[in-house]
């Protein structure tokens, strides 16, 4: 990561001190020592105890799920991730391995692996020791956890939390993105080629894979529409709806072939709304990031941009600064509100201080609200966080 200095950040957000509505829960890795340290990163501790915490956003109550989950270097969790099943019954915590050279002949790997916490038994077990920061995706049923690594040649793994079994699926070398089906226990996987375009597969948890459809271009993101009538996808041109009858509709979300692009497509599992969060980065050494949140129905109607914001920073600043990474992470169950997560990162590469990896969550009403409501701010000392709908 380049050293960054925050110049400006414009985001329409209304914060609230007391949350009364049911806005779900947030599970996060927290260190009290890191939170209490000085604002100066040079004086911040480099190691300490990490607990797994949960905050109920309706009552404001904070509880400890795992006391003393890890005790050691904070840098060992610099690339960690959390994924909570849709019903909150399981929490997957993945820690990427870091290497420390003890001598020329001795290289030490820090403790790593993907661990699963069971809310019912309150126990933790390692389910995949070889975890290396792969993407973690829970199925809508809350039973299956997919472990995927886009743009790799490794197998796709699906873990059955009920039976405690892991199964690997090969033949997906070079796939670019994945998402769970909105209605079935099957994983949607996209295998892309710059010459041949993309093939979109459905990989059920039991049985053989099948081809859903083919696309003329490389696909970077995919999601099944919540009503099961087709798929939303993003290719080298922009965002499209692909219907089961083979018809397509292009949406007015455009991308440039020259600038870095990122997008999140998120459908309601029970409902007809879809959210698209697009991000464009451009410029050097003054780097600008434009982000916009769009809302649309499964049939492509009611399309509109409901929010936009921009951050700008100087990439050559030696002392670093802060930058916010935004991501659409879920939906509230009853109202049409999408939940966004912002990760506030301070400092340059490998810098960890009490301002690093602070997480904030907002909700946006579909489709009219242009102002988001902050529902959670982790504050300092938070290393990773995930939201789930209670």
Short mmCIF file of C-alpha atoms in Angstrom, two decimals:
data_model
loop_
_atom_site.label_atom_id
_atom_site.label_comp_id
_atom_site.label_asym_id
_atom_site.label_seq_id
_atom_site.Cartn_x
_atom_site.Cartn_y
_atom_site.Cartn_z
CA UNK A 1 0.00 0.00 0.00
CA UNK A 2 1.33 3.42 -0.85
CA UNK A 3 1.72 6.05 1.80
CA UNK A 4 -1.34 8.22 1.66
CA UNK A 5 -2.33 11.57 3.05
CA UNK A 6 -5.98 12.47 3.29
CA UNK A 7 -6.68 15.82 1.65
CA UNK A 8 -10.47 15.78 1.73
CA UNK A 9 -13.36 13.38 2.15
CA UNK A 10 -16.92 14.35 1.32
CA UNK A 11 -19.54 11.84 2.49
CA UNK A 12 -23.09 12.73 3.46
CA UNK A 13 -23.50 10.87 6.74
CA UNK A 14 -25.65 11.53 9.78
CA UNK A 15 -24.26 10.01 12.97
CA UNK A 16 -26.40 9.05 15.92
CA UNK A 17 -25.37 8.58 19.52
CA UNK A 18 -28.17 6.17 20.43
CA UNK A 19 -29.54 3.62 18.01
CA UNK A 20 -33.08 2.43 18.73
CA UNK A 21 -33.97 0.62 15.53
CA UNK A 22 -32.83 -2.94 14.83
CA UNK A 23 -29.76 -2.38 12.68
CA UNK A 24 -28.24 -5.82 13.22
CA UNK A 25 -24.93 -6.58 14.91
CA UNK A 26 -21.22 -6.11 14.26
CA UNK A 27 -18.56 -8.71 15.11
CA UNK A 28 -15.01 -7.39 15.29
CA UNK A 29 -11.45 -8.07 16.45
CA UNK A 30 -10.54 -5.64 19.22
CA UNK A 31 -7.45 -4.83 21.28
CA UNK A 32 -7.84 -2.71 24.41
CA UNK A 33 -4.07 -2.02 24.52
CA UNK A 34 -4.12 -0.71 20.97
CA UNK A 35 -7.20 1.42 21.60
CA UNK A 36 -5.66 3.10 24.65
CA UNK A 37 -2.33 3.86 23.03
CA UNK A 38 -1.13 7.28 21.90
CA UNK A 39 -2.32 8.86 18.68
CA UNK A 40 1.30 8.79 17.55
CA UNK A 41 1.86 5.53 15.71
CA UNK A 42 5.50 5.41 16.81
CA UNK A 43 4.38 5.07 20.44
CA UNK A 44 1.66 2.52 19.79
CA UNK A 45 2.22 -1.05 21.00
CA UNK A 46 3.17 -3.60 18.37
CA UNK A 47 1.63 -6.59 20.16
CA UNK A 48 -1.06 -7.45 22.68
CA UNK A 49 -4.23 -9.42 23.27
CA UNK A 50 -7.01 -9.56 20.69
CA UNK A 51 -10.60 -10.35 21.68
CA UNK A 52 -13.55 -11.14 19.44
CA UNK A 53 -16.34 -8.70 20.32
CA UNK A 54 -19.95 -8.21 19.24
CA UNK A 55 -22.08 -5.07 19.42
CA UNK A 56 -25.88 -5.22 19.33
CA UNK A 57 -26.85 -2.10 17.37
CA UNK A 58 -30.36 -2.00 18.81
CA UNK A 59 -29.46 -1.97 22.50
CA UNK A 60 -25.89 -0.70 22.17
CA UNK A 61 -24.72 -3.60 24.32
CA UNK A 62 -21.21 -4.89 23.70
CA UNK A 63 -20.28 -8.49 24.58
CA UNK A 64 -17.16 -10.64 24.34
CA UNK A 65 -17.55 -13.72 22.15
CA UNK A 66 -13.98 -15.00 22.53
CA UNK A 67 -11.81 -13.71 25.36
CA UNK A 68 -8.12 -13.81 24.41
CA UNK A 69 -8.60 -15.14 20.89
CA UNK A 70 -4.99 -14.26 20.10
CA UNK A 71 -2.02 -12.82 21.96
CA UNK A 72 0.91 -11.62 19.89
CA UNK A 73 1.95 -9.23 17.14
CA UNK A 74 -0.82 -7.06 15.70
CA UNK A 75 0.86 -7.28 12.31
CA UNK A 76 -0.09 -10.96 12.23
CA UNK A 77 -3.69 -9.77 11.80
CA UNK A 78 -2.99 -7.04 9.25
CA UNK A 79 -4.68 -9.12 6.55
CA UNK A 80 -7.27 -10.83 8.72
CA UNK A 81 -10.92 -11.10 7.80
CA UNK A 82 -14.23 -11.97 9.46
CA UNK A 83 -17.32 -13.51 7.87
CA UNK A 84 -20.53 -14.10 9.83
CA UNK A 85 -23.21 -16.52 8.67
CA UNK A 86 -26.55 -14.92 7.83
CA UNK A 87 -28.18 -16.15 11.05
CA UNK A 88 -25.16 -15.30 13.19
CA UNK A 89 -24.64 -18.92 14.20
CA UNK A 90 -21.07 -19.09 12.95
CA UNK A 91 -18.19 -16.62 12.79
CA UNK A 92 -15.28 -17.43 10.46
CA UNK A 93 -11.98 -15.68 11.27
CA UNK A 94 -9.14 -15.95 8.80
CA UNK A 95 -5.57 -14.97 9.62
CA UNK A 96 -3.07 -14.62 6.80
CA UNK A 97 0.39 -16.11 7.47
CA UNK A 98 3.32 -13.73 7.88
CA UNK A 99 6.94 -14.77 7.59
CA UNK A 100 9.69 -13.83 10.02
CA UNK A 101 13.28 -14.75 9.11
CA UNK A 102 15.02 -15.96 12.26
CA UNK A 103 18.27 -16.72 10.44
CA UNK A 104 19.43 -17.59 6.94
CA UNK A 105 18.48 -21.21 7.53
CA UNK A 106 15.42 -20.75 9.75
CA UNK A 107 12.18 -19.10 8.61
CA UNK A 108 9.28 -18.91 11.02
CA UNK A 109 5.62 -18.74 10.01
CA UNK A 110 3.32 -17.01 12.48
CA UNK A 111 0.18 -18.89 13.58
CA UNK A 112 -2.29 -18.82 10.72
CA UNK A 113 -5.40 -20.49 9.47
CA UNK A 114 -9.14 -20.15 9.16
CA UNK A 115 -11.02 -20.75 12.39
CA UNK A 116 -14.74 -21.13 13.03
CA UNK A 117 -16.60 -20.08 16.19
CA UNK A 118 -19.89 -21.85 16.91
CA UNK A 119 -22.39 -19.65 18.76
CA UNK A 120 -24.27 -22.67 20.13
CA UNK A 121 -21.28 -24.54 21.59
CA UNK A 122 -19.09 -21.42 22.14
CA UNK A 123 -16.14 -23.38 20.76
CA UNK A 124 -13.50 -22.51 18.17
CA UNK A 125 -11.99 -24.98 15.71
CA UNK A 126 -9.51 -24.65 12.88
CA UNK A 127 -11.18 -25.61 9.61
CA UNK A 128 -8.51 -24.64 7.07
CA UNK A 129 -4.86 -24.29 8.21
CA UNK A 130 -3.75 -23.25 4.70
CA UNK A 131 -5.78 -20.04 4.63
CA UNK A 132 -3.94 -17.21 2.82
CA UNK A 133 -6.43 -14.33 2.77
CA UNK A 134 -8.93 -15.94 0.41
CA UNK A 135 -12.39 -14.44 0.09
CA UNK A 136 -14.97 -15.82 2.55
CA UNK A 137 -18.58 -16.15 1.39
CA UNK A 138 -21.46 -17.57 3.46
CA UNK A 139 -24.44 -19.14 1.73
CA UNK A 140 -27.92 -17.73 2.29
CA UNK A 141 -28.82 -20.81 4.35
CA UNK A 142 -25.99 -20.05 6.78
CA UNK A 143 -24.68 -23.60 6.47
CA UNK A 144 -21.97 -23.41 3.81
CA UNK A 145 -18.82 -21.28 3.73
CA UNK A 146 -17.06 -20.81 0.40
CA UNK A 147 -13.30 -20.13 0.43
CA UNK A 148 -12.34 -18.67 -2.92
CA UNK A 149 -9.27 -16.99 -4.40
CA UNK A 150 -10.09 -15.13 -7.64
CA UNK A 151 -7.43 -15.09 -10.37
CA UNK A 152 -5.74 -18.16 -8.89
CA UNK A 153 -5.41 -21.71 -10.20
CA UNK A 154 -6.23 -23.31 -6.88
CA UNK A 155 -9.43 -25.24 -6.13
CA UNK A 156 -12.61 -23.70 -4.77
CA UNK A 157 -13.43 -24.95 -1.27
CA UNK A 158 -16.83 -25.20 0.40
CA UNK A 159 -17.10 -26.00 4.10
CA UNK A 160 -20.23 -27.60 5.55
CA UNK A 161 -20.58 -26.09 9.04
CA UNK A 162 -23.25 -28.57 10.08
CA UNK A 163 -21.22 -31.69 9.26
CA UNK A 164 -17.74 -30.18 9.76
CA UNK A 165 -16.55 -31.25 6.31
CA UNK A 166 -14.56 -29.44 3.64
CA UNK A 167 -14.83 -30.25 -0.05
CA UNK A 168 -12.59 -28.93 -2.84
CA UNK A 169 -13.83 -28.34 -6.40
CA UNK A 170 -11.23 -28.23 -9.17
CA UNK A 171 -11.45 -27.10 -12.78
CA UNK A 172 -11.97 -23.40 -12.05
CA UNK A 173 -8.47 -22.15 -12.78
CA UNK A 174 -8.41 -18.43 -13.49
CA UNK A 175 -11.91 -17.64 -12.26
CA UNK A 176 -12.50 -13.94 -11.65
CA UNK A 177 -15.41 -13.69 -9.19
CA UNK A 178 -17.90 -15.72 -7.18
CA UNK A 179 -21.21 -15.29 -5.37
CA UNK A 180 -23.80 -17.56 -3.76
CA UNK A 181 -27.09 -18.16 -5.50
CA UNK A 182 -29.92 -16.12 -4.02
CA UNK A 183 -32.26 -19.12 -3.79
CA UNK A 184 -30.18 -22.30 -3.82
CA UNK A 185 -27.19 -23.87 -2.07
CA UNK A 186 -24.92 -23.46 -5.06
CA UNK A 187 -22.00 -21.19 -5.79
CA UNK A 188 -21.92 -19.02 -8.92
CA UNK A 189 -18.40 -18.96 -10.38
CA UNK A 190 -17.11 -16.97 -13.35
CA UNK A 191 -14.16 -18.24 -15.41
CA UNK A 192 -12.90 -15.52 -17.75
CA UNK A 193 -10.44 -15.22 -20.62
CA UNK A 194 -9.43 -12.10 -22.51
CA UNK A 195 -9.81 -14.03 -25.76
CA UNK A 196 -12.79 -16.29 -25.08
CA UNK A 197 -14.89 -14.13 -22.76
CA UNK A 198 -16.53 -15.60 -19.65
CA UNK A 199 -18.35 -18.78 -18.71
CA UNK A 200 -20.66 -18.57 -15.70
CA UNK A 201 -21.06 -21.83 -13.77
CA UNK A 202 -23.32 -23.02 -10.98
CA UNK A 203 -21.47 -25.31 -8.56
CA UNK A 204 -23.96 -27.01 -6.20
CA UNK A 205 -22.71 -28.25 -2.83
CA UNK A 206 -23.67 -31.74 -4.01
CA UNK A 207 -23.62 -32.80 -7.64
CA UNK A 208 -21.91 -31.68 -10.80
CA UNK A 209 -21.45 -28.14 -11.99
CA UNK A 210 -23.45 -26.78 -14.90
CA UNK A 211 -23.09 -23.83 -17.27
CA UNK A 212 -25.55 -21.02 -16.60
CA UNK A 213 -24.62 -18.81 -19.55
CA UNK A 214 -21.68 -17.34 -21.44
CA UNK A 215 -20.62 -13.73 -21.85
CA UNK A 216 -18.55 -11.97 -24.49
CA UNK A 217 -16.18 -10.13 -22.12
CA UNK A 218 -14.28 -10.62 -18.86
CA UNK A 219 -16.59 -10.34 -15.83
CA UNK A 220 -15.32 -8.67 -12.65
CA UNK A 221 -18.44 -8.99 -10.46
CA UNK A 222 -21.62 -11.05 -10.52
CA UNK A 223 -24.77 -11.43 -8.40
CA UNK A 224 -27.99 -13.36 -8.90
CA UNK A 225 -31.11 -11.20 -8.79
CA UNK A 226 -33.12 -11.77 -5.63
CA UNK A 227 -36.26 -12.78 -7.53
CA UNK A 228 -34.32 -15.46 -9.43
CA UNK A 229 -35.04 -13.97 -12.87
CA UNK A 230 -31.40 -13.51 -13.89
CA UNK A 231 -28.06 -11.97 -12.95
CA UNK A 232 -26.31 -8.63 -12.65
CA UNK A 233 -22.74 -8.48 -13.89
CA UNK A 234 -19.94 -6.02 -14.55
CA UNK A 235 -17.60 -6.41 -17.51
CA UNK A 236 -15.06 -4.20 -19.30
CA UNK A 237 -17.76 -1.79 -20.44
CA UNK A 238 -20.11 -1.43 -17.48
CA UNK A 239 -22.98 -3.09 -15.63
CA UNK A 240 -25.62 -5.30 -17.27
CA UNK A 241 -28.68 -7.31 -16.33
CA UNK A 242 -28.78 -10.77 -17.91
CA UNK A 243 -32.21 -12.39 -17.82
CA UNK A 244 -32.90 -16.12 -17.87
CA UNK A 245 -34.52 -15.77 -21.31
CA UNK A 246 -31.20 -14.50 -22.69
CA UNK A 247 -32.18 -10.85 -22.91
CA UNK A 248 -29.76 -8.24 -21.61
CA UNK A 249 -30.12 -4.66 -20.43
CA UNK A 250 -27.26 -2.24 -19.99
CA UNK A 251 -27.37 0.06 -16.98
CA UNK A 252 -25.93 3.61 -17.02
CA UNK A 253 -22.99 2.71 -14.77
CA UNK A 254 -19.93 3.17 -16.96
CA UNK A 255 -16.32 2.31 -16.42
CA UNK A 256 -13.13 3.59 -18.00
CA UNK A 257 -10.62 1.18 -19.50
CA UNK A 258 -7.80 3.46 -18.36
CA UNK A 259 -8.58 3.95 -14.67
CA UNK A 260 -8.74 1.43 -11.78
CA UNK A 261 -12.29 0.28 -11.14
CA UNK A 262 -14.03 -1.52 -8.35
CA UNK A 263 -17.66 -2.50 -7.87
CA UNK A 264 -19.87 -4.40 -5.44
CA UNK A 265 -23.18 -5.88 -6.62
CA UNK A 266 -25.56 -6.86 -3.82
CA UNK A 267 -29.10 -8.28 -4.22
CA UNK A 268 -31.80 -8.66 -1.61
CA UNK A 269 -32.39 -12.34 -0.90
CA UNK A 270 -36.03 -11.53 -0.12
CA UNK A 271 -37.01 -8.56 -2.20
CA UNK A 272 -36.47 -6.98 -5.58
CA UNK A 273 -33.85 -4.31 -4.86
CA UNK A 274 -30.22 -4.40 -5.89
CA UNK A 275 -27.41 -2.06 -4.84
CA UNK A 276 -24.29 -1.30 -6.86
CA UNK A 277 -21.35 0.50 -5.25
CA UNK A 278 -18.85 1.72 -7.84
CA UNK A 279 -15.39 3.19 -7.22
CA UNK A 280 -13.06 4.99 -9.64
CA UNK A 281 -9.46 5.97 -8.88
CA UNK A 282 -7.40 8.35 -11.01
CA UNK A 283 -4.48 10.77 -10.87
CA UNK A 284 -0.88 10.74 -9.62
CA UNK A 285 0.57 11.93 -7.25
CA UNK A 286 -2.74 13.50 -6.20
CA UNK A 287 -4.93 10.39 -6.26
CA UNK A 288 -8.70 10.90 -6.38
CA UNK A 289 -11.32 8.26 -5.65
CA UNK A 290 -14.91 8.82 -6.74
CA UNK A 291 -17.51 6.47 -5.25
CA UNK A 292 -21.22 6.25 -6.04
CA UNK A 293 -24.08 4.13 -4.70
CA UNK A 294 -26.83 3.11 -7.15
CA UNK A 295 -30.23 1.50 -6.58
CA UNK A 296 -32.34 -0.48 -9.03
CA UNK A 297 -35.07 -3.11 -9.20
CA UNK A 298 -34.52 -6.61 -10.56
CA UNK A 299 -36.27 -5.66 -13.80
CA UNK A 300 -33.92 -2.70 -14.26
CA UNK A 301 -36.49 -0.03 -13.43
CA UNK A 302 -36.29 2.57 -10.64
CA UNK A 303 -32.60 3.00 -11.43
CA UNK A 304 -30.95 6.01 -9.82
CA UNK A 305 -27.79 7.17 -8.12
CA UNK A 306 -28.64 7.75 -4.49
CA UNK A 307 -25.29 8.90 -3.05
CA UNK A 308 -21.80 9.90 -4.11
CA UNK A 309 -18.61 11.03 -2.38
CA UNK A 310 -14.94 11.63 -3.10
CA UNK A 311 -11.62 11.26 -1.31
CA UNK A 312 -8.35 12.82 -2.43
CA UNK A 313 -4.87 12.15 -1.11
CA UNK A 314 -1.21 12.68 -1.92
CA UNK A 315 0.57 9.40 -2.64
CA UNK A 316 4.09 10.78 -2.07
CA UNK A 317 3.44 11.94 1.51
CA UNK A 318 6.14 10.15 3.60
CA UNK A 319 4.24 10.04 6.89
CA UNK A 320 1.11 8.53 5.46
CA UNK A 321 -2.43 9.58 6.29
CA UNK A 322 -5.88 8.06 6.10
CA UNK A 323 -8.10 6.63 3.39
CA UNK A 324 -11.56 5.08 3.54
CA UNK A 325 -12.32 1.86 1.64
CA UNK A 326 -16.08 1.39 1.10
CA UNK A 327 -17.94 -1.87 0.50
CA UNK A 328 -21.61 -2.93 0.35
CA UNK A 329 -22.02 -5.76 2.87
CA UNK A 330 -25.71 -6.56 3.36
CA UNK A 331 -29.36 -5.63 3.77
CA UNK A 332 -31.60 -5.02 6.73
CA UNK A 333 -34.33 -7.66 6.84
CA UNK A 334 -37.54 -5.63 6.68
CA UNK A 335 -36.98 -2.14 5.22
CA UNK A 336 -35.17 -1.61 1.95
CA UNK A 337 -31.92 -0.40 3.52
CA UNK A 338 -28.49 -1.40 2.26
CA UNK A 339 -25.56 -1.54 4.69
CA UNK A 340 -22.14 -0.16 3.74
CA UNK A 341 -18.86 -0.71 5.55
CA UNK A 342 -16.02 1.79 5.58
CA UNK A 343 -12.49 0.80 6.58
CA UNK A 344 -10.42 3.75 7.76
CA UNK A 345 -6.72 3.01 7.34
CA UNK A 346 -3.90 5.22 8.66
CA UNK A 347 -0.25 5.17 7.77
CA UNK A 348 1.70 3.44 5.06
CA UNK A 349 2.38 -0.20 4.42
CA UNK A 350 2.90 -2.39 7.52
CA UNK A 351 2.10 0.53 9.83
CA UNK A 352 -0.23 -0.39 12.68
CA UNK A 353 -1.22 2.20 15.28
CA UNK A 354 -4.35 2.93 17.27
CA UNK A 355 -5.93 4.70 14.30
CA UNK A 356 -5.43 1.83 11.88
CA UNK A 357 -8.28 -0.31 10.61
CA UNK A 358 -11.05 1.64 12.24
CA UNK A 359 -14.41 0.46 10.89
CA UNK A 360 -17.65 2.34 10.39
CA UNK A 361 -21.04 1.16 9.09
CA UNK A 362 -23.85 3.12 7.45
CA UNK A 363 -27.33 2.43 6.10
CA UNK A 364 -28.88 3.98 2.99
CA UNK A 365 -32.59 3.86 2.18
CA UNK A 366 -33.60 2.46 -1.19
CA UNK A 367 -34.18 4.18 -3.48
CA UNK A 368 -34.63 7.80 -2.40
CA UNK A 369 -32.28 8.68 0.46
CA UNK A 370 -29.17 10.62 -0.48
CA UNK A 371 -28.00 10.82 3.13
CA UNK A 372 -26.60 7.80 4.95
CA UNK A 373 -27.02 7.09 8.65
CA UNK A 374 -24.03 5.91 10.66
CA UNK A 375 -25.04 2.92 12.76
CA UNK A 376 -21.64 1.84 14.16
CA UNK A 377 -18.16 3.25 14.69
CA UNK A 378 -15.61 0.84 16.09
CA UNK A 379 -13.19 3.55 17.16
CA UNK A 380 -9.48 2.76 17.50
CA UNK A 381 -8.11 -0.68 18.27
CA UNK A 382 -10.27 -2.56 15.75
CA UNK A 383 -8.45 -4.91 13.36
CA UNK A 384 -11.33 -6.39 11.37
CA UNK A 385 -15.13 -6.19 11.42
CA UNK A 386 -18.20 -7.79 9.84
CA UNK A 387 -21.93 -6.93 9.97
CA UNK A 388 -24.87 -9.29 10.09
CA UNK A 389 -28.63 -8.80 10.29
CA UNK A 390 -29.98 -9.98 13.62
#
